[in-house]
């Protein structure tokens, strides 16, 4: 059984590589509509969106705008009602390690130590024991958790638990890293540290990242491009490129604040947010 | 601006930094402080007092009983000496061993059925739809109502007694384990899926593993129920076992024997409970910090 699964994976990997070479988008959302409760609630309507490689795309919008829904469709945890979602030209037919996901909820396995948690994800990919250990150690170092390798998740703070989740997702070597409000449950100071860590990771790995957030500053700080969603049903209100950053990443968040164009961008996003919060529900 | 900040902070600096502030003495905790704290010595001591009071109450009740009725409420010493007599002269240890054997074997078989069934039902909604109405219904049947049926099928055998013990707990065990499995957070399963884990892997290495401490807890609670069924199981055509000894005691109005039996079951129950807790301590080191 495991053999069959491996063949399926390697075939798929080859097809994905081919799609990547042809310049297909890592993720393409094509005219997607997602209904819940037999059409009573429309989370997302007729949405089309291409995620570009090596870019950090932030999806932002008011609560209930369908941004998490889109991310779950990208992960393959749910399927659209209409339209389709593709990765490098291949239809998404379920969750797969090539699309790693970090949840808002803590998802470290409590019965495994920190390093075992990261190793567990690697082990599923079929690496040898030595490689598992090496990869786990490497990614723990990347998220600054080497000193806590042998602790159990319950002994860690919320921020550390999320770092385990990020290390675990990176260790499975995904093409795309999906982050679903990963710092939503953390306090402001820890969130800030985590955001700067994500910038470091972007520098080190150059991953394609899709981030769902409701934090305007976070979106501006981390993203190369912000997709602003309307509320119920979710549609794209605006597709904003962070051109004022001129492709630079800022290791320190405060350095961004004095960057020309930053204040205007923040104000613009607040305006969009106000329109959505105050606007009538359609 | 910087200057004003500096002077403000220097106000808080101590002149003689070598001396520490005196230790703060918090108000003494009241015995009945809300929620409060208890250390292990206190906890053992208080538990001990509870047990002693129970036995004291028993002993005092015995002495308050009119003399001609005292044989219906024997004293603690009478019961313990009777137990000593039963162990040394009557081979009571064989009865105890027999009862323990019946409980553990029947419970083992019940787990063998309930754990896979509970895991299956908790992991796959269609399996739940298939089994739940049946198992849910069977839970409401009193195990004692199976006694006549078991007598017809199996006769006055060991199997009949163990079958009763099995029926007494298996359906509840399935329901509890189903709950334990369903309580595993969805995000845990989904994150395993995004790692590319197979369904087989998720059922055994994620859901079951995640629910395992709670499953052991359910088992600990259900084996207690098994103990409560013991006497009912051993009443029927009783030849050996704690229940049989107690029933024989009842026939000759030997209240001391009956109470000795109750005491034995109580002690064995506590030992079972403790052994489950010890097992949990060693099997699931990650839950230690939480307890």
Coordinates of C-alpha atoms in Angstrom, one line a residue:
Chain A
X1 CA 0.0 0.0 0.0
X2 CA 2.7 2.4 1.0
X3 CA 4.5 1.6 -2.3
X4 CA 1.5 2.5 -4.4
X5 CA 1.2 5.8 -2.5
X6 CA 4.9 6.5 -3.1
X7 CA 4.5 6.0 -6.9
X8 CA 1.5 8.3 -6.9
X9 CA 3.6 10.9 -5.1
X10 CA 6.6 10.6 -7.4
X11 CA 4.5 10.8 -10.5
X12 CA 2.8 13.8 -9.2
X13 CA 6.1 15.3 -8.2
X14 CA 7.3 14.9 -11.8
X15 CA 4.2 16.5 -13.2
X16 CA 4.5 19.4 -10.7
X17 CA 8.2 19.9 -11.7
X18 CA 7.2 20.0 -15.4
X19 CA 4.4 22.5 -14.6
X20 CA 6.9 24.6 -12.7
X21 CA 9.3 24.6 -15.7
X22 CA 6.6 25.7 -18.0
X23 CA 6.1 28.7 -15.8
X24 CA 2.7 27.7 -14.5
X25 CA 1.5 29.3 -11.3
X26 CA 2.2 27.5 -8.0
X27 CA -1.4 28.1 -7.2
X28 CA -4.2 29.2 -9.5
X29 CA -7.7 29.8 -8.3
X30 CA -10.0 29.7 -11.3
X31 CA -13.6 31.1 -10.9
X32 CA -14.1 29.5 -7.6
X33 CA -17.3 29.5 -5.7
X34 CA -17.7 27.9 -2.3
X35 CA -21.1 27.3 -0.7
X36 CA -21.8 26.1 2.8
X37 CA -25.1 24.7 4.2
X38 CA -26.4 23.7 0.8
X39 CA -25.9 27.1 -0.7
X40 CA -27.4 29.0 2.2
X41 CA -24.1 30.7 2.9
X42 CA -21.7 31.7 0.1
X43 CA -18.2 32.0 1.5
X44 CA -16.4 32.8 -1.8
X45 CA -17.9 33.8 -5.1
X46 CA -16.4 33.7 -8.6
X47 CA -12.9 34.3 -7.5
X48 CA -9.9 34.0 -9.7
X49 CA -6.4 34.5 -8.3
X50 CA -2.9 33.5 -9.3
X51 CA -0.2 33.1 -6.7
X52 CA 3.3 33.9 -8.1
X53 CA 6.4 31.9 -7.3
X54 CA 8.8 33.1 -4.5
X55 CA 6.3 35.7 -3.6
X56 CA 4.7 36.3 -0.2
X57 CA 1.0 36.9 -0.8
X58 CA -1.2 38.0 2.1
X59 CA -4.9 37.5 2.0
X60 CA -6.6 40.0 4.2
X61 CA -10.1 41.2 4.9
X62 CA -12.8 41.4 7.6
X63 CA -14.0 38.4 9.5
X64 CA -16.1 36.0 7.5
X65 CA -14.7 37.2 4.1
X66 CA -13.7 33.7 3.0
X67 CA -9.9 34.1 3.2
X68 CA -9.5 31.0 5.3
X69 CA -11.8 29.1 3.0
X70 CA -9.6 29.9 0.0
X71 CA -6.5 28.8 1.9
X72 CA -8.2 25.5 2.9
X73 CA -9.2 25.0 -0.8
X74 CA -5.5 25.6 -1.7
X75 CA -4.4 23.1 0.9
X76 CA -6.9 20.5 -0.5
X77 CA -8.7 20.1 2.8
X78 CA -11.9 21.2 1.1
X79 CA -13.1 21.4 -2.4
X80 CA -14.8 24.2 -4.3
X81 CA -18.5 24.1 -5.3
X82 CA -17.7 25.6 -8.7
X83 CA -14.5 26.3 -10.6
X84 CA -11.2 24.7 -9.6
X85 CA -7.9 25.3 -7.9
X86 CA -4.6 24.1 -9.6
X87 CA -1.0 23.9 -8.4
X88 CA 1.5 24.1 -11.3
X89 CA -1.3 23.2 -13.7
X90 CA -2.3 20.1 -11.7
X91 CA -5.8 20.1 -10.2
X92 CA -5.7 19.8 -6.4
X93 CA -7.3 16.5 -5.3
X94 CA -6.5 16.6 -1.6
X95 CA -4.0 17.6 1.0
X96 CA -0.4 16.8 0.0
X97 CA 3.1 17.5 1.5
X98 CA 4.0 19.8 -1.4
X99 CA 1.6 22.3 0.2
X100 CA 2.5 22.7 3.9
X101 CA 0.0 24.3 6.2
X102 CA 0.4 26.0 9.5
X103 CA -2.8 26.4 11.4
X104 CA -3.9 29.0 13.9
X105 CA -4.7 26.2 16.4
X106 CA -1.7 24.5 18.0
X107 CA -1.2 21.3 16.1
X108 CA 2.1 19.9 17.5
X109 CA 1.6 16.3 18.6
X110 CA 1.6 16.5 22.5
X111 CA 3.0 13.0 22.9
X112 CA 6.1 13.7 20.9
X113 CA 9.0 16.0 21.8
X114 CA 9.8 19.0 19.7
X115 CA 12.4 17.3 17.6
X116 CA 10.2 14.2 17.2
X117 CA 7.4 16.4 16.0
X118 CA 9.5 17.8 13.3
X119 CA 10.9 14.4 12.5
X120 CA 7.4 12.9 12.3
X121 CA 6.6 15.1 9.4
X122 CA 9.8 14.2 7.6
X123 CA 9.4 10.5 8.3
X124 CA 6.1 10.5 6.4
X125 CA 8.0 11.7 3.3
X126 CA 10.0 8.5 3.5
X127 CA 13.4 9.9 4.4
X128 CA 16.0 7.6 6.1
X129 CA 16.5 7.9 9.9
X130 CA 19.7 9.8 9.6
X131 CA 18.2 12.3 7.1
X132 CA 15.2 12.7 9.3
X133 CA 17.3 13.7 12.2
X134 CA 19.4 16.1 10.1
X135 CA 16.5 17.8 8.5
X136 CA 14.7 18.1 11.9
X137 CA 17.8 19.6 13.5
X138 CA 18.3 22.0 10.5
X139 CA 14.8 23.4 10.7
X140 CA 14.7 23.6 14.4
X141 CA 17.8 25.8 14.1
X142 CA 16.0 27.9 11.6
X143 CA 13.2 28.7 14.0
X144 CA 15.6 29.0 17.0
X145 CA 14.3 26.1 18.9
X146 CA 17.5 23.9 19.1
X147 CA 17.6 24.4 22.9
X148 CA 14.1 23.0 23.3
X149 CA 14.5 20.0 21.0
X150 CA 13.7 17.5 23.8
X151 CA 10.9 19.4 25.5
X152 CA 7.2 18.4 25.1
X153 CA 4.9 20.9 23.4
X154 CA 2.9 21.4 26.5
X155 CA 6.0 22.8 28.2
X156 CA 6.3 25.5 25.5
X157 CA 4.8 28.9 25.1
X158 CA 2.3 29.6 22.4
X159 CA 4.9 31.2 20.2
X160 CA 7.3 28.3 20.5
X161 CA 4.5 25.9 19.6
X162 CA 3.9 27.8 16.4
X163 CA 7.6 27.7 15.7
X164 CA 7.4 23.9 16.0
X165 CA 4.5 24.0 13.5
X166 CA 6.5 26.2 11.1
X167 CA 9.6 24.0 11.4
X168 CA 7.5 20.9 10.8
X169 CA 5.8 22.3 7.7
X170 CA 9.2 23.5 6.3
X171 CA 10.9 20.1 7.0
X172 CA 8.4 18.3 4.7
X173 CA 10.0 20.5 1.9
X174 CA 6.8 22.0 0.4
X175 CA 6.7 24.0 -2.8
X176 CA 4.3 26.3 -1.1
X177 CA 3.8 27.3 2.6
X178 CA 0.3 28.1 3.6
X179 CA -0.1 30.1 6.8
X180 CA -3.6 30.4 8.3
X181 CA -3.5 33.2 10.8
X182 CA -0.5 31.5 12.4
X183 CA 0.0 34.2 15.0
X184 CA -3.7 34.9 15.7
X185 CA -3.5 33.4 19.2
X186 CA -0.3 35.0 20.2
X187 CA 0.3 38.3 22.1
X188 CA 1.6 41.4 20.3
X189 CA 5.3 41.1 21.3
X190 CA 5.5 37.4 20.4
X191 CA 3.7 38.1 17.1
X192 CA 6.3 40.7 16.3
X193 CA 9.2 38.2 17.0
X194 CA 7.4 35.6 14.8
X195 CA 6.9 38.0 11.9
X196 CA 10.6 38.9 11.9
X197 CA 11.4 35.1 12.0
X198 CA 9.1 34.6 8.9
X199 CA 11.2 37.4 7.1
X200 CA 14.3 35.4 8.0
X201 CA 12.8 32.2 6.6
X202 CA 11.9 34.0 3.4
X203 CA 15.5 35.2 3.0
X204 CA 16.8 31.7 3.7
X205 CA 14.4 29.5 1.8
X206 CA 12.8 31.8 -0.8
X207 CA 9.6 29.9 -0.4
X208 CA 6.3 30.8 -2.0
X209 CA 4.1 31.8 0.9
X210 CA 0.4 32.4 1.2
X211 CA -0.6 34.1 4.4
X212 CA -4.0 34.6 5.8
X213 CA -4.2 37.5 8.3
X214 CA -6.5 40.1 9.7
X215 CA -3.6 42.3 10.9
X216 CA -2.9 45.1 8.4
X217 CA 0.6 45.9 9.7
X218 CA 1.5 42.2 9.5
X219 CA 0.3 42.0 5.9
X220 CA 2.3 45.0 4.8
X221 CA 5.4 43.9 6.7
X222 CA 5.5 40.4 5.4
X223 CA 3.8 40.5 2.0
X224 CA 5.0 41.3 -1.5
X225 CA 1.4 41.5 -2.6
X226 CA -1.9 41.9 -0.6
X227 CA -5.2 40.5 -1.8
X228 CA -8.0 42.4 0.0
X229 CA -11.3 40.5 0.3
X230 CA -14.8 41.8 0.5
X231 CA -17.2 40.4 3.1
X232 CA -19.8 37.8 2.4
X233 CA -19.5 36.6 -0.3
X234 CA -15.8 36.9 -0.5
X235 CA -14.6 38.5 -3.7
X236 CA -11.3 40.3 -4.4
X237 CA -11.8 44.0 -3.6
X238 CA -8.3 45.0 -4.4
X239 CA -5.0 43.4 -5.5
X240 CA -2.3 45.5 -4.1
X241 CA 1.4 45.2 -4.9
X242 CA 3.8 46.4 -2.2
X243 CA 5.9 48.3 -4.6
X244 CA 7.0 50.9 -2.1
X245 CA 9.2 48.2 -0.5
X246 CA 11.1 47.9 -3.8
X247 CA 11.5 44.2 -3.3
X248 CA 13.4 44.6 -0.1
X249 CA 12.7 42.6 3.1
X250 CA 13.2 44.3 6.4
X251 CA 14.8 42.3 9.1
X252 CA 13.5 44.8 11.7
X253 CA 9.9 45.7 11.6
X254 CA 10.4 49.3 12.8
X255 CA 12.7 50.0 9.8
X256 CA 9.6 49.6 7.6
X257 CA 7.7 52.4 9.5
X258 CA 9.9 55.2 8.2
X259 CA 9.9 53.9 4.6
X260 CA 8.3 56.4 2.2
X261 CA 4.9 55.0 1.1
X262 CA 4.4 52.9 4.2
X263 CA 2.0 55.3 6.0
X264 CA -0.1 55.8 2.8
X265 CA -0.3 52.0 2.3
X266 CA -1.4 51.5 5.9
X267 CA -4.0 54.3 5.6
X268 CA -5.3 52.9 2.4
X269 CA -5.8 49.4 3.9
X270 CA -7.5 50.9 6.9
X271 CA -9.9 52.7 4.6
X272 CA -10.6 49.5 2.7
X273 CA -11.3 47.7 6.0
X274 CA -13.6 50.5 7.2
X275 CA -15.6 50.3 4.0
X276 CA -16.0 46.6 4.4
X277 CA -16.9 46.7 8.1
X278 CA -19.4 49.5 7.7
X279 CA -20.8 48.5 4.3
X280 CA -24.1 46.6 4.2
X281 CA -24.0 42.8 4.1
X282 CA -24.9 41.7 0.6
Chain B
X1 CA 13.9 64.4 26.1
X2 CA 16.5 61.7 26.6
X3 CA 17.6 63.5 29.7
X4 CA 14.2 63.6 31.4
X5 CA 13.8 59.9 30.7
X6 CA 17.1 59.1 32.4
X7 CA 16.4 61.1 35.5
X8 CA 13.0 59.5 35.8
X9 CA 14.6 56.0 35.7
X10 CA 17.4 56.9 38.2
X11 CA 14.7 57.6 40.8
X12 CA 13.9 53.9 40.9
X13 CA 17.5 52.8 41.3
X14 CA 18.6 51.6 44.7
X15 CA 21.4 53.5 46.5
X16 CA 22.9 50.5 48.2
X17 CA 22.3 47.8 45.6
X18 CA 23.9 45.1 47.8
X19 CA 20.9 44.9 50.1
X20 CA 17.8 43.0 49.0
X21 CA 14.3 44.1 50.0
X22 CA 13.0 42.1 53.0
X23 CA 11.1 38.9 52.2
X24 CA 7.4 39.4 51.8
X25 CA 5.3 37.4 54.1
X26 CA 2.0 36.6 52.5
X27 CA -1.1 36.2 54.7
X28 CA -1.4 32.7 56.1
X29 CA -3.6 30.5 53.8
X30 CA -6.9 29.6 55.5
X31 CA -7.8 25.9 55.8
X32 CA -10.9 26.5 53.6
X33 CA -9.3 29.1 51.2
X34 CA -11.2 29.0 47.9
X35 CA -9.6 26.5 45.6
X36 CA -6.4 27.0 47.6
X37 CA -3.3 24.8 47.4
X38 CA -2.4 21.5 48.9
X39 CA 1.0 19.8 49.0
X40 CA 1.6 16.1 48.9
X41 CA 2.1 15.6 52.6
X42 CA -1.1 17.5 53.4
X43 CA -2.9 15.6 50.8
X44 CA -1.8 12.2 52.1
X45 CA -2.5 13.2 55.7
X46 CA -6.0 14.4 54.8
X47 CA -6.8 11.3 52.8
X48 CA -5.6 9.2 55.7
X49 CA -7.9 11.1 58.1
X50 CA -10.8 10.5 55.8
X51 CA -10.2 6.7 55.8
X52 CA -9.7 6.7 59.6
X53 CA -12.9 8.6 60.2
X54 CA -14.9 6.0 58.1
X55 CA -13.5 3.2 60.2
X56 CA -14.1 5.2 63.4
X57 CA -17.7 5.8 62.4
X58 CA -18.1 2.1 61.8
X59 CA -16.5 1.1 65.1
X60 CA -18.6 3.6 67.1
X61 CA -21.8 2.5 65.4
X62 CA -20.9 -1.1 66.4
X63 CA -20.6 -0.1 70.1
X64 CA -23.8 1.9 70.0
X65 CA -25.7 -1.1 68.7
X66 CA -27.7 -3.1 71.3
X67 CA -25.6 -6.1 72.3
X68 CA -28.1 -8.8 71.0
X69 CA -27.9 -7.1 67.6
X70 CA -24.2 -6.5 67.4
X71 CA -23.6 -9.6 65.3
X72 CA -25.4 -7.7 62.4
X73 CA -22.8 -4.9 62.7
X74 CA -19.5 -6.5 63.6
X75 CA -16.7 -4.3 64.7
X76 CA -13.6 -3.4 62.5
X77 CA -11.5 -5.9 64.5
X78 CA -14.1 -8.6 64.2
X79 CA -14.2 -8.2 60.5
X80 CA -10.4 -8.0 60.1
X81 CA -9.8 -11.0 62.3
X82 CA -12.5 -12.9 60.3
X83 CA -10.6 -11.9 57.1
X84 CA -7.4 -13.2 58.6
X85 CA -9.2 -16.4 59.5
X86 CA -10.6 -16.7 56.0
X87 CA -7.1 -16.1 54.4
X88 CA -5.3 -18.5 56.7
X89 CA -7.8 -21.3 57.3
X90 CA -10.3 -21.2 54.4
X91 CA -8.1 -20.5 51.5
X92 CA -9.8 -17.2 50.8
X93 CA -6.8 -16.2 48.7
X94 CA -7.9 -18.7 46.0
X95 CA -11.4 -17.0 45.9
X96 CA -9.8 -13.6 45.7
X97 CA -7.4 -14.7 42.9
X98 CA -10.4 -16.3 41.0
X99 CA -12.4 -13.0 41.2
X100 CA -9.4 -11.0 40.1
X101 CA -8.8 -13.4 37.2
X102 CA -12.5 -13.1 36.1
X103 CA -12.5 -9.3 36.3
X104 CA -9.2 -8.9 34.4
X105 CA -9.8 -11.5 31.7
X106 CA -13.3 -10.4 31.0
X107 CA -12.2 -6.8 31.0
X108 CA -9.3 -7.6 28.7
X109 CA -11.7 -9.2 26.2
X110 CA -14.0 -6.3 26.5
X111 CA -11.2 -3.9 25.6
X112 CA -10.2 -6.2 22.7
X113 CA -13.7 -5.6 21.3
X114 CA -14.4 -2.0 22.4
X115 CA -11.1 -0.3 21.5
X116 CA -11.0 -1.3 17.8
X117 CA -14.8 -0.7 17.5
X118 CA -14.6 2.7 19.3
X119 CA -11.6 3.7 17.2
X120 CA -13.3 2.6 14.0
X121 CA -16.5 4.4 14.9
X122 CA -14.7 7.6 16.0
X123 CA -12.5 7.7 12.9
X124 CA -15.0 6.9 10.2
X125 CA -18.4 8.5 10.3
X126 CA -20.0 5.8 8.2
X127 CA -18.8 3.1 10.7
X128 CA -20.3 5.2 13.4
X129 CA -23.6 5.3 11.5
X130 CA -23.5 1.5 11.1
X131 CA -22.8 0.6 14.7
X132 CA -23.9 3.5 16.9
X133 CA -27.7 2.8 17.0
X134 CA -27.0 -0.8 18.1
X135 CA -24.3 -0.1 20.6
X136 CA -26.2 2.9 22.0
X137 CA -29.3 0.8 22.5
X138 CA -27.5 -2.1 24.1
X139 CA -26.1 0.3 26.7
X140 CA -29.6 0.6 28.2
X141 CA -30.0 -3.1 28.9
X142 CA -29.1 -3.9 32.5
X143 CA -26.4 -6.5 32.5
X144 CA -28.2 -8.4 35.2
X145 CA -31.0 -9.1 32.8
X146 CA -28.7 -11.3 30.8
X147 CA -28.1 -13.6 33.8
X148 CA -31.0 -16.1 33.0
X149 CA -30.0 -16.2 29.4
X150 CA -26.4 -16.8 30.2
X151 CA -27.4 -19.6 32.6
X152 CA -29.3 -21.3 29.8
X153 CA -26.5 -20.9 27.3
X154 CA -23.5 -21.5 29.3
X155 CA -24.7 -23.1 32.5
X156 CA -23.1 -22.4 35.9
X157 CA -19.7 -22.1 34.4
X158 CA -16.8 -19.6 34.7
X159 CA -17.6 -18.4 31.2
X160 CA -21.1 -17.4 32.2
X161 CA -19.7 -15.2 35.0
X162 CA -17.1 -13.7 32.7
X163 CA -19.7 -13.2 30.0
X164 CA -21.8 -11.2 32.4
X165 CA -18.8 -9.1 33.5
X166 CA -18.0 -8.5 29.8
X167 CA -21.6 -7.5 28.9
X168 CA -21.6 -5.2 31.9
X169 CA -18.9 -2.9 30.6
X170 CA -18.3 -3.5 26.9
X171 CA -21.0 -1.2 25.5
X172 CA -20.2 1.7 27.8
X173 CA -16.5 1.2 27.0
X174 CA -17.3 1.5 23.3
X175 CA -19.3 4.7 23.9
X176 CA -16.5 6.2 26.0
X177 CA -13.7 5.4 23.6
X178 CA -15.8 6.8 20.7
X179 CA -16.1 10.0 22.6
X180 CA -12.3 10.0 23.3
X181 CA -11.5 9.6 19.7
X182 CA -14.0 12.2 18.5
X183 CA -12.5 14.6 21.0
X184 CA -9.2 14.6 19.1
X185 CA -8.9 18.1 17.6
X186 CA -9.8 18.2 13.9
X187 CA -6.7 20.4 13.3
X188 CA -4.4 17.6 14.5
X189 CA -5.9 15.3 11.8
X190 CA -5.8 17.9 9.1
X191 CA -2.2 18.9 9.8
X192 CA -1.3 15.2 9.5
X193 CA -3.1 15.1 6.2
X194 CA -1.2 18.1 4.9
X195 CA 2.0 16.2 5.8
X196 CA 0.9 13.5 3.4
X197 CA 0.0 10.9 6.0
X198 CA -2.1 8.0 4.9
X199 CA -5.5 7.3 6.5
X200 CA -4.0 4.2 8.2
X201 CA -1.2 6.3 9.6
X202 CA -3.6 9.0 10.9
X203 CA -6.0 6.5 12.5
X204 CA -3.2 4.7 14.4
X205 CA -0.3 7.1 14.8
X206 CA -2.3 10.3 15.2
X207 CA -5.9 9.9 16.4
X208 CA -5.4 6.8 18.5
X209 CA -2.1 8.0 19.9
X210 CA -3.6 11.3 20.7
X211 CA -6.6 9.9 22.5
X212 CA -4.6 7.1 24.2
X213 CA -4.3 8.8 27.7
X214 CA -8.0 9.5 27.7
X215 CA -8.7 5.9 26.5
X216 CA -6.7 4.6 29.4
X217 CA -8.7 6.8 31.7
X218 CA -12.0 5.5 30.3
X219 CA -10.7 2.0 30.9
X220 CA -9.8 2.9 34.5
X221 CA -13.4 4.1 35.0
X222 CA -15.0 1.1 33.4
X223 CA -13.0 -1.5 35.2
X224 CA -14.5 0.1 38.4
X225 CA -17.9 -0.7 37.0
X226 CA -16.7 -4.3 36.3
X227 CA -15.9 -4.6 40.0
X228 CA -19.4 -3.5 40.9
X229 CA -20.8 -6.3 38.8
X230 CA -18.6 -8.9 40.4
X231 CA -21.0 -10.0 43.2
X232 CA -23.9 -10.2 40.8
X233 CA -21.9 -12.4 38.5
X234 CA -20.7 -14.7 41.3
X235 CA -24.2 -15.0 43.0
X236 CA -25.3 -17.4 40.2
X237 CA -24.4 -21.0 41.1
X238 CA -21.6 -19.7 43.1
X239 CA -18.8 -22.1 44.0
X240 CA -15.8 -19.8 44.3
X241 CA -14.8 -16.2 44.2
X242 CA -15.3 -13.3 46.6
X243 CA -19.0 -13.0 45.7
X244 CA -19.6 -16.7 46.4
X245 CA -18.0 -16.4 49.8
X246 CA -20.2 -13.5 50.6
X247 CA -23.3 -15.3 49.5
X248 CA -22.4 -18.3 51.6
X249 CA -21.9 -15.8 54.5
X250 CA -25.3 -14.4 53.9
X251 CA -27.0 -17.8 54.1
X252 CA -25.6 -18.3 57.6
X253 CA -26.1 -14.7 58.6
X254 CA -22.3 -14.3 58.9
X255 CA -22.3 -10.5 58.5
X256 CA -18.6 -10.3 59.3
X257 CA -17.8 -12.5 56.2
X258 CA -20.1 -10.2 54.0
X259 CA -18.4 -7.1 55.3
X260 CA -15.0 -8.7 54.9
X261 CA -15.9 -9.4 51.2
X262 CA -17.0 -5.7 50.7
X263 CA -13.7 -4.6 52.3
X264 CA -11.7 -6.9 50.0
X265 CA -13.4 -5.6 46.9
X266 CA -12.8 -2.0 48.1
X267 CA -9.1 -2.6 48.6
X268 CA -8.8 -4.5 45.3
X269 CA -10.6 -1.6 43.5
X270 CA -8.3 1.0 44.9
X271 CA -5.3 -1.2 43.9
X272 CA -6.6 -1.5 40.4
X273 CA -7.2 2.3 40.2
X274 CA -3.7 3.0 41.4
X275 CA -2.1 0.5 39.0
X276 CA -3.9 2.2 36.1
X277 CA -2.6 5.6 37.2
X278 CA 0.9 4.2 37.5
X279 CA 0.6 2.8 34.0
X280 CA -0.5 6.2 32.7
X281 CA 2.4 7.8 34.4
X282 CA 4.9 5.6 32.6
X283 CA 3.1 5.2 29.3
X284 CA 2.3 8.9 28.7
X285 CA 5.2 11.0 30.1
X286 CA 3.9 14.0 28.2
X287 CA 0.8 14.3 30.4
X288 CA 2.9 14.4 33.6
X289 CA 3.3 18.2 33.5
X290 CA -0.4 18.7 33.2
X291 CA -1.3 16.5 36.3

